[in-house]
Amino acid sequence: QSTWGKIMSAKSSSLSCTTQIALAGAITGGLALGLSLYNFFQSRKSRTIMKTGSKAVPVYFPAHIYNGVVYVSGQVALKDGKLIEGDFAAQARQAMLNVETVLKNSGSSLDKVLKANCYISDMAEYATFNEIYKSFFNPDLLPARVCVVAKQLPLGALVEIDVVATL
């Protein structure tokens, strides 16, 4: 029986499909290909989608978890499915609270944020944003960050924040 035939007959064994494919790759293309195939299929199984959150923007999920990293979608100042009324500072606080909530629901926290992307509607609000932003983080664990002015944000929001964090 050929090597491929032996692998195919292993189908009835206790080996998982992922392991069988990895073994086939290792035998036919070398160990590197086998490991690459195994890692690819394992990584596809480790993706988690956070489905809880606002239904106000139904085109995305609040977060994806992949290989121990939480990717939080842009959060604006939504509360109870609607953009809050209030000035820039109120919206910045609510957007940060929403980021914190998504992280908590994902099993992470603000202390584990590695990178933040912040979008504000007016550079005149930069200092205000910085004060509010810093108040949510441990001063010794501030994440890498970019903050840019965006001409227009979803739902007419004044602030949008997305982050990447570890579990």
XYZ file of C-alpha atoms in Angstrom, residues 20-163:
144
model
C -4.125 13.616 9.007
C -3.734 16.571 6.624
C -0.585 17.699 8.437
C 0.849 14.166 8.228
C 0.047 13.996 4.529
C 1.814 17.313 4.018
C 4.836 16.138 6.023
C 5.164 12.923 4.034
C 4.564 14.446 0.605
C 6.246 17.802 1.048
C 8.488 17.621 4.053
C 8.164 18.537 7.690
C 7.901 22.300 7.088
C 4.821 21.878 4.882
C 3.249 19.494 7.385
C 3.779 21.910 10.260
C 2.496 24.819 8.176
C -0.688 22.926 7.318
C -1.175 21.863 10.933
C -0.698 25.426 12.238
C -3.017 26.824 9.569
C -5.865 24.487 10.463
C -5.316 24.905 14.196
C -5.390 28.710 13.863
C -8.654 28.547 11.920
C -10.236 26.756 14.878
C -9.020 29.305 17.449
C -11.000 32.287 16.141
C -13.850 33.444 18.370
C -16.384 36.070 17.434
C -17.969 38.173 20.163
C -21.615 38.413 19.130
C -22.868 40.466 22.040
C -23.094 44.189 21.661
C -25.014 46.885 19.895
C -27.411 46.050 17.110
C -27.287 49.709 15.992
C -24.436 48.946 13.583
C -25.132 45.425 12.279
C -22.214 45.295 9.797
C -19.585 44.065 12.258
C -19.076 42.216 15.519
C -17.710 44.058 18.574
C -14.588 41.874 18.720
C -12.741 38.884 17.336
C -10.404 36.768 19.426
C -7.611 35.053 17.544
C -4.628 33.213 19.050
C -4.952 34.974 22.399
C -5.373 38.443 20.929
C -8.583 40.499 21.114
C -9.305 42.776 18.156
C -11.970 45.274 19.234
C -13.942 46.990 16.478
C -14.305 50.755 16.510
C -16.443 51.867 19.427
C -18.397 55.100 19.387
C -20.507 56.662 22.132
C -23.458 54.279 21.850
C -25.619 53.588 24.857
C -28.780 51.503 24.628
C -28.286 51.314 20.850
C -28.238 55.071 20.294
C -25.524 57.699 20.083
C -25.543 59.585 23.382
C -26.379 63.232 23.498
C -23.608 65.366 24.823
C -20.428 67.181 24.011
C -17.100 65.792 22.859
C -15.975 64.895 26.402
C -19.163 62.920 27.116
C -18.807 60.998 23.858
C -15.122 60.284 24.492
C -15.925 58.863 27.946
C -18.740 56.690 26.595
C -16.593 55.381 23.730
C -13.898 54.396 26.247
C -16.508 52.754 28.485
C -17.706 50.770 25.466
C -14.144 49.659 24.672
C -13.745 48.600 28.308
C -17.022 46.636 28.200
C -16.117 44.780 24.997
C -12.704 43.901 26.427
C -14.268 42.638 29.654
C -16.818 40.550 27.715
C -13.892 39.121 25.732
C -11.949 38.103 28.837
C -9.452 40.959 28.634
C -9.068 44.422 30.146
C -7.711 47.894 29.460
C -4.464 46.880 31.216
C -3.856 44.390 28.406
C -4.314 46.819 25.502
C -1.288 46.811 23.203
C -2.430 49.322 20.570
C -5.214 51.874 20.244
C -6.418 53.691 17.155
C -8.343 56.825 18.029
C -10.342 58.951 15.636
C -11.576 62.375 16.688
C -13.680 64.848 14.752
C -11.723 68.000 15.641
C -8.051 68.486 16.535
C -9.116 71.303 18.870
C -10.405 68.493 21.139
C -7.036 66.664 21.207
C -6.085 67.813 24.737
C -9.567 66.967 26.051
C -9.375 63.538 24.466
C -5.924 62.872 25.934
C -7.087 63.655 29.475
C -10.108 61.359 29.208
C -8.129 58.614 27.449
C -5.347 58.643 30.079
C -7.873 58.422 32.921
C -8.871 54.922 31.751
C -5.341 53.465 31.750
C -2.672 52.689 34.298
C -0.041 55.400 33.627
C 2.659 52.697 33.639
C 0.834 50.609 30.995
C -0.190 53.120 28.332
C -0.582 51.307 25.013
C 0.943 52.315 21.713
C -1.497 54.715 20.077
C -2.376 56.743 17.036
C -4.883 59.589 17.168
C -6.058 61.202 13.945
C -8.764 63.597 12.874
C -11.504 62.013 10.788
C -13.766 64.200 8.705
C -16.835 62.141 9.523
C -17.400 59.210 11.872
C -20.210 56.613 11.933
C -23.605 57.787 13.198
C -22.310 61.357 13.497
C -20.072 60.403 16.432
C -17.332 62.765 17.564
C -14.969 59.959 18.713
C -14.255 56.371 17.629
C -11.741 54.036 19.262
C -10.549 50.544 18.335
C -7.965 48.525 20.237
